[in-house]
Amino acid sequence: MSKPRILIARAIFPDIVERLARHFDVEANPLDAIWTGTELIARLHGKQGVFTTGGERIDEGLLAACPDLRICANMAVGYNNFDLAAMTARGVLGTNAPDVLTETTADFGFALLMAAARRISEGERFLREGLWRRWSYDMFAGAEVHGSTLGIIGMGRIGQGIARRGAHGFGMRVLYHNRSRLAPAREAECGARYVDQNELLRSADHVMLVAPYTPATHHLIGAAELALMKPTATLVNIGRGGVVDDAALAAALREGRIAAAGLDVFEGEPRVHPDLLALRNVVLTPHIASATVATRRAMANLAADNLIGFFERNEPLTPLNPEVLTGPGGTRNS
Ligand code: GLV
């Protein structure tokens, strides 16, 4: 029997490509070309599966043009690159890569918070630019992190990991806001208290955004929300670009309406709003919150496990729309 044909849309760990090649007829992308939508469709011609990394848009147009496609396996926990409704309507399975990145990403949220609040990037840039002549009492004096109030918007697994770090590691008072409230036992374990979003923005010394991007979270934090924050506050976004209105944030940072920000995600990545690039009180990183070697390997292996589990047993590990699995033998065309 011939092997299912899959496309790996970006360069990934070579040994994981080899692992996939033991199960599938694989077209890989070792030179890491960034394909346009049209090129992606052309490469997907006759393929039953695709390994995506979070940047490849899977929408109705692509699905209509690729009738053989049965599964899109994202090497990311976020899946706003998938039009899941269109995939479900066409019987195409989507999978993501949750859990394996939770603690690593929560670590990074804290790293950005520390860097922004304690002005680490700003101080380093000053030093490297040869501007350090003498010590002074208020040089790069920032905001306290330990013992302060942390507000988390988006209390999924990663948000909970950040809450635990704040409450139990840094003695912080932790407030959170989420679409739905956690069970009391989970709140106690995280050391976090549920509040409405405006109260969180008014009370927090540091606001951490871990929300996914959806139509409901588009510009969740814009000028009006930033105006509620303390002028000494920091804002960290490790959720998704578009959750923050980056132009409004740049204006608030420039005018000192909030003190600092740490951003790993941006509207229109990999472009970054030029007003943000011009500011010293924002720490900017290129969407790397889950980027440790071990975690990126775990994410890639989970995406591979999803492809293998789906094609060999009709049992992907982390399906997003499991309803498409109900038919005998799986999804569309079967
Ligand atoms: C990274 O942003 C992810 O969604 O895994």
Short mmCIF file of C-alpha atoms and ligand atoms in Angstrom, two decimals:
data_model
loop_
_atom_site.label_atom_id
_atom_site.label_comp_id
_atom_site.label_asym_id
_atom_site.label_seq_id
_atom_site.Cartn_x
_atom_site.Cartn_y
_atom_site.Cartn_z
CA MET A 1 0.00 0.00 0.00
CA SER A 2 1.38 3.42 -0.87
CA LYS A 3 2.18 5.78 1.97
CA PRO A 4 0.06 8.90 2.53
CA ARG A 5 1.64 12.00 1.04
CA ILE A 6 2.39 14.92 3.31
CA LEU A 7 3.96 18.36 3.00
CA ILE A 8 6.15 19.85 5.75
CA ALA A 9 5.60 23.54 5.11
CA ARG A 10 8.70 24.94 6.83
CA ALA A 11 12.14 23.67 7.78
CA ILE A 12 12.05 21.61 10.98
CA PHE A 13 14.50 19.36 12.85
CA PRO A 14 16.03 17.01 10.22
CA ASP A 15 15.64 13.92 12.40
CA ILE A 16 11.93 14.66 12.76
CA VAL A 17 11.65 14.93 8.97
CA GLU A 18 13.35 11.50 8.84
CA ARG A 19 10.91 10.17 11.41
CA LEU A 20 7.99 11.36 9.29
CA ALA A 21 9.59 9.91 6.16
CA ARG A 22 9.39 6.42 7.74
CA HIS A 23 5.59 6.77 7.73
CA PHE A 24 4.84 9.06 4.80
CA ASP A 25 5.86 10.09 1.35
CA VAL A 26 7.26 13.46 2.46
CA GLU A 27 7.91 16.71 0.65
CA ALA A 28 9.97 18.85 3.04
CA ASN A 29 11.23 22.42 2.88
CA PRO A 30 14.84 22.17 4.13
CA LEU A 31 15.77 25.60 2.74
CA ASP A 32 12.86 27.11 4.68
CA ALA A 33 11.33 28.97 1.73
CA ILE A 34 8.35 31.10 2.67
CA TRP A 35 5.67 30.11 0.18
CA THR A 36 2.85 32.36 -0.93
CA GLY A 37 -0.69 31.02 -0.57
CA THR A 38 -0.64 30.05 -4.24
CA GLU A 39 2.68 28.21 -3.89
CA LEU A 40 1.40 26.41 -0.81
CA ILE A 41 -1.66 25.26 -2.75
CA ALA A 42 0.56 24.04 -5.60
CA ARG A 43 2.77 22.08 -3.16
CA LEU A 44 -0.28 20.60 -1.47
CA HIS A 45 -1.61 19.20 -4.73
CA GLY A 46 -2.19 15.47 -4.16
CA LYS A 47 -1.11 15.63 -0.48
CA GLN A 48 -3.30 14.18 2.26
CA GLY A 49 -1.58 15.93 5.16
CA VAL A 50 0.34 19.10 5.98
CA PHE A 51 2.68 19.91 8.86
CA THR A 52 2.26 23.64 9.53
CA THR A 53 4.14 25.84 11.96
CA GLY A 54 1.51 28.47 12.73
CA GLY A 55 2.14 30.95 9.92
CA GLU A 56 0.53 29.10 7.02
CA ARG A 57 -3.03 30.18 6.39
CA ILE A 58 -5.44 27.27 5.91
CA ASP A 59 -8.67 28.79 4.68
CA GLU A 60 -11.64 27.97 2.48
CA GLY A 61 -9.81 28.97 -0.71
CA LEU A 62 -6.94 26.59 0.04
CA LEU A 63 -9.25 23.78 1.14
CA ALA A 64 -11.34 24.11 -2.01
CA ALA A 65 -8.19 23.91 -4.12
CA CYS A 66 -6.76 20.92 -2.21
CA PRO A 67 -9.53 18.30 -2.09
CA ASP A 68 -7.18 15.50 -1.04
CA LEU A 69 -6.15 17.24 2.18
CA ARG A 70 -7.38 15.45 5.33
CA ILE A 71 -5.28 16.84 8.19
CA CYS A 72 -3.37 20.03 9.06
CA ALA A 73 -1.05 19.50 12.03
CA ASN A 74 0.14 22.76 13.60
CA MET A 75 3.42 22.88 15.49
CA ALA A 76 1.96 25.59 17.73
CA VAL A 77 -0.62 25.76 20.47
CA GLY A 78 -2.28 28.74 18.76
CA TYR A 79 -4.18 28.01 15.57
CA ASN A 80 -5.47 31.34 14.33
CA ASN A 81 -3.86 30.40 11.00
CA PHE A 82 -6.64 27.80 10.64
CA ASP A 83 -10.17 28.62 9.58
CA LEU A 84 -11.42 25.79 11.75
CA ALA A 85 -15.07 26.22 10.74
CA ALA A 86 -14.15 25.85 7.06
CA MET A 87 -11.94 22.85 7.87
CA THR A 88 -14.72 21.18 9.85
CA ALA A 89 -17.26 21.86 7.11
CA ARG A 90 -14.95 20.11 4.65
CA GLY A 91 -14.11 17.25 7.06
CA VAL A 92 -10.47 18.30 7.41
CA LEU A 93 -8.91 17.67 10.81
CA GLY A 94 -6.85 20.35 12.57
CA THR A 95 -4.46 19.56 15.40
CA ASN A 96 -2.34 21.85 17.56
CA ALA A 97 0.54 21.37 20.03
CA PRO A 98 -0.66 22.19 23.54
CA ASP A 99 0.84 21.30 26.95
CA VAL A 100 4.39 20.58 25.85
CA LEU A 101 5.16 24.31 25.72
CA THR A 102 3.26 25.51 28.77
CA GLU A 103 6.04 25.89 31.35
CA THR A 104 8.63 27.13 28.83
CA THR A 105 6.27 29.81 27.59
CA ALA A 106 5.31 30.82 31.13
CA ASP A 107 9.04 31.19 31.90
CA PHE A 108 9.38 33.52 28.94
CA GLY A 109 6.42 35.62 30.03
CA PHE A 110 8.24 36.19 33.27
CA ALA A 111 11.50 36.92 31.46
CA LEU A 112 9.78 39.66 29.43
CA LEU A 113 8.08 41.02 32.52
CA MET A 114 11.39 41.19 34.40
CA ALA A 115 13.20 42.70 31.41
CA ALA A 116 10.56 45.40 30.90
CA ALA A 117 9.89 46.27 34.54
CA ARG A 118 13.57 46.23 35.54
CA ARG A 119 14.66 47.97 32.30
CA ILE A 120 17.20 45.31 31.39
CA SER A 121 17.26 45.88 27.61
CA GLU A 122 17.37 49.63 28.07
CA GLY A 123 20.30 49.35 30.50
CA GLU A 124 22.17 46.95 28.25
CA ARG A 125 21.72 49.17 25.21
CA PHE A 126 23.04 52.17 27.20
CA LEU A 127 26.09 50.18 28.25
CA ARG A 128 26.81 48.85 24.75
CA GLU A 129 26.45 52.33 23.29
CA GLY A 130 29.35 53.40 25.55
CA LEU A 131 27.20 55.82 27.52
CA TRP A 132 27.99 54.45 30.99
CA ARG A 133 30.33 56.93 32.68
CA ARG A 134 29.28 56.71 36.33
CA TRP A 135 26.74 55.17 38.66
CA SER A 136 23.80 57.27 39.80
CA TYR A 137 21.11 56.61 42.38
CA ASP A 138 18.21 56.50 39.93
CA MET A 139 19.97 54.93 36.95
CA PHE A 140 17.42 52.66 35.22
CA ALA A 141 15.32 52.49 38.37
CA GLY A 142 12.27 50.49 37.37
CA ALA A 143 9.23 48.94 38.98
CA GLU A 144 9.19 46.31 41.70
CA VAL A 145 8.18 42.83 40.55
CA HIS A 146 8.17 40.76 43.76
CA GLY A 147 5.27 41.58 46.04
CA SER A 148 3.47 43.62 43.36
CA THR A 149 0.11 42.96 41.72
CA LEU A 150 0.08 40.86 38.56
CA GLY A 151 -2.97 40.88 36.28
CA ILE A 152 -3.30 38.03 33.79
CA ILE A 153 -5.73 38.23 30.88
CA GLY A 154 -6.24 34.76 29.38
CA MET A 155 -6.09 32.05 32.02
CA GLY A 156 -5.49 28.88 30.02
CA ARG A 157 -2.63 26.54 30.78
CA ILE A 158 0.08 29.15 30.13
CA GLY A 159 -1.73 31.87 32.08
CA GLN A 160 -2.01 29.46 35.01
CA GLY A 161 1.72 28.72 34.80
CA ILE A 162 2.42 32.45 35.00
CA ALA A 163 0.04 32.81 37.93
CA ARG A 164 1.82 30.04 39.85
CA ARG A 165 5.18 31.68 39.22
CA GLY A 166 3.87 35.05 40.36
CA ALA A 167 2.02 33.86 43.45
CA HIS A 168 4.39 31.18 44.69
CA GLY A 169 7.75 32.37 43.32
CA PHE A 170 7.50 36.15 43.55
CA GLY A 171 4.94 36.61 46.33
CA MET A 172 2.65 38.58 44.00
CA ARG A 173 -1.03 39.27 44.39
CA VAL A 174 -2.42 37.65 41.26
CA LEU A 175 -5.62 38.78 39.56
CA TYR A 176 -6.96 37.22 36.39
CA HIS A 177 -9.62 37.71 33.80
CA ASN A 178 -10.78 35.02 31.40
CA ARG A 179 -13.80 34.11 29.29
CA SER A 180 -14.73 31.62 31.99
CA ARG A 181 -13.81 31.46 35.63
CA LEU A 182 -11.57 28.65 36.90
CA ALA A 183 -12.86 26.13 39.43
CA PRO A 184 -12.17 27.31 43.01
CA ALA A 185 -9.60 24.54 43.61
CA ARG A 186 -7.70 25.61 40.48
CA GLU A 187 -7.84 29.27 41.53
CA ALA A 188 -6.40 28.30 44.91
CA GLU A 189 -3.64 26.24 43.31
CA CYS A 190 -2.69 29.19 41.06
CA GLY A 191 -3.06 31.69 43.91
CA ALA A 192 -5.22 33.83 41.61
CA ARG A 193 -8.44 35.81 42.06
CA TYR A 194 -10.98 36.42 39.28
CA VAL A 195 -11.85 40.07 38.57
CA ASP A 196 -13.42 41.91 35.65
CA GLN A 197 -11.08 43.24 33.03
CA ASN A 198 -11.37 46.92 33.95
CA GLU A 199 -10.67 46.24 37.62
CA LEU A 200 -7.64 44.18 36.59
CA LEU A 201 -6.31 46.97 34.36
CA ARG A 202 -6.80 49.57 37.12
CA SER A 203 -5.26 47.49 39.92
CA ALA A 204 -2.36 45.63 38.31
CA ASP A 205 1.24 46.80 38.48
CA HIS A 206 1.97 44.41 35.63
CA VAL A 207 -0.49 43.15 33.03
CA MET A 208 0.28 39.90 31.21
CA LEU A 209 -1.70 39.01 28.07
CA VAL A 210 -1.94 35.33 27.20
CA ALA A 211 -5.14 35.45 25.16
CA PRO A 212 -5.49 33.84 21.71
CA TYR A 213 -6.37 36.00 18.72
CA THR A 214 -10.01 35.70 17.71
CA PRO A 215 -12.54 38.23 16.42
CA ALA A 216 -13.54 38.70 20.07
CA THR A 217 -10.00 39.53 21.22
CA HIS A 218 -9.09 41.85 18.31
CA HIS A 219 -7.67 45.02 19.95
CA LEU A 220 -8.82 43.82 23.35
CA ILE A 221 -6.24 46.27 24.66
CA GLY A 222 -6.51 49.61 22.88
CA ALA A 223 -6.33 53.27 23.87
CA ALA A 224 -9.31 53.10 26.25
CA GLU A 225 -7.95 50.06 28.10
CA LEU A 226 -4.41 51.46 28.27
CA ALA A 227 -5.87 54.63 29.80
CA LEU A 228 -7.12 52.55 32.74
CA MET A 229 -3.64 51.29 33.59
CA LYS A 230 -1.31 52.86 36.14
CA PRO A 231 1.36 55.18 34.70
CA THR A 232 3.93 52.97 36.44
CA ALA A 233 2.52 49.75 34.95
CA THR A 234 4.06 47.35 32.47
CA LEU A 235 2.20 45.42 29.77
CA VAL A 236 3.47 42.08 28.46
CA ASN A 237 1.97 40.29 25.44
CA ILE A 238 2.91 36.67 24.83
CA GLY A 239 -0.55 35.73 23.48
CA ARG A 240 -1.00 36.83 19.89
CA GLY A 241 -0.50 39.89 17.76
CA GLY A 242 -3.71 41.82 17.20
CA VAL A 243 -4.87 41.36 20.80
CA VAL A 244 -3.14 44.72 21.42
CA ASP A 245 -3.58 47.78 19.23
CA ASP A 246 0.16 48.28 18.66
CA ALA A 247 -0.20 51.90 17.48
CA ALA A 248 -2.18 52.81 20.61
CA LEU A 249 0.38 51.02 22.77
CA ALA A 250 3.27 52.89 21.17
CA ALA A 251 1.48 56.19 21.84
CA ALA A 252 0.85 55.26 25.49
CA LEU A 253 4.51 54.27 25.96
CA ARG A 254 5.79 57.38 24.20
CA GLU A 255 3.62 59.69 26.29
CA GLY A 256 4.45 57.93 29.57
CA ARG A 257 0.87 56.83 30.13
CA ILE A 258 2.25 53.42 31.00
CA ALA A 259 5.87 52.79 31.98
CA ALA A 260 7.04 49.89 29.85
CA ALA A 261 6.06 46.91 27.74
CA GLY A 262 7.44 43.52 26.74
CA LEU A 263 6.17 42.13 23.45
CA ASP A 264 6.81 38.77 21.82
CA VAL A 265 3.91 38.98 19.36
CA PHE A 266 2.82 41.72 16.98
CA GLU A 267 0.14 42.74 14.53
CA GLY A 268 1.26 41.71 11.03
CA GLU A 269 4.37 39.71 12.08
CA PRO A 270 7.16 39.68 11.11
CA ARG A 271 6.64 43.40 10.62
CA VAL A 272 6.77 45.45 13.81
CA HIS A 273 5.04 48.81 14.11
CA PRO A 274 7.76 51.44 13.46
CA ASP A 275 6.61 53.51 16.44
CA LEU A 276 7.42 50.57 18.73
CA LEU A 277 10.87 50.16 17.19
CA ALA A 278 11.65 53.79 18.00
CA LEU A 279 10.92 53.45 21.73
CA ARG A 280 13.38 52.53 24.47
CA ASN A 281 10.82 51.47 27.08
CA VAL A 282 9.64 48.40 25.19
CA VAL A 283 11.40 45.04 25.04
CA LEU A 284 10.79 43.37 21.67
CA THR A 285 11.38 39.69 20.85
CA PRO A 286 10.58 37.81 17.63
CA HIS A 287 7.82 35.39 18.74
CA ILE A 288 10.17 33.08 20.65
CA ALA A 289 8.31 32.41 23.90
CA SER A 290 8.34 28.64 23.34
CA ALA A 291 11.84 28.59 21.86
CA THR A 292 13.96 26.22 23.86
CA VAL A 293 15.50 23.34 21.94
CA ALA A 294 13.70 20.77 24.09
CA THR A 295 10.32 22.44 23.78
CA ARG A 296 10.53 23.12 20.06
CA ARG A 297 11.47 19.45 19.58
CA ALA A 298 8.53 18.38 21.74
CA MET A 299 6.17 20.58 19.70
CA ALA A 300 7.47 19.21 16.39
CA ASN A 301 7.22 15.64 17.67
CA LEU A 302 3.67 16.23 18.84
CA ALA A 303 2.69 17.53 15.39
CA ALA A 304 4.36 14.44 13.90
CA ASP A 305 2.54 12.17 16.40
CA ASN A 306 -0.73 13.77 15.34
CA LEU A 307 -0.07 12.98 11.68
CA ILE A 308 1.03 9.42 12.43
CA GLY A 309 -1.80 8.77 14.90
CA PHE A 310 -4.36 10.10 12.45
CA PHE A 311 -3.24 8.18 9.39
CA GLU A 312 -2.34 4.93 11.15
CA ARG A 313 -5.03 4.64 13.83
CA ASN A 314 -7.52 7.46 13.24
CA GLU A 315 -6.35 8.68 16.67
CA PRO A 316 -4.61 12.03 16.59
CA LEU A 317 -3.42 13.07 20.06
CA THR A 318 -4.64 16.66 20.16
CA PRO A 319 -7.48 17.17 17.67
CA LEU A 320 -9.12 20.60 17.48
CA ASN A 321 -12.27 19.44 15.65
CA PRO A 322 -12.61 15.76 16.66
CA GLU A 323 -16.13 15.70 15.25
CA VAL A 324 -14.60 15.13 11.81
CA LEU A 325 -13.18 11.82 13.08
CA THR A 326 -16.52 10.18 13.68
CA GLY A 327 -16.90 8.38 10.36
CA PRO A 328 -15.34 4.94 9.95
CA GLY A 329 -11.80 5.44 8.73
CA GLY A 330 -11.82 9.16 9.41
CA THR A 331 -12.57 12.21 7.41
CA ARG A 332 -13.45 13.48 3.95
CA ASN A 333 -13.11 11.24 0.98
CA SER A 334 -13.45 8.19 3.19
C1 GLV B 1 3.20 30.02 19.64
O1 GLV B 1 2.89 31.17 19.56
C2 GLV B 1 2.25 28.96 19.67
O2 GLV B 1 1.05 29.20 19.46
O3 GLV B 1 2.67 27.81 19.91
#
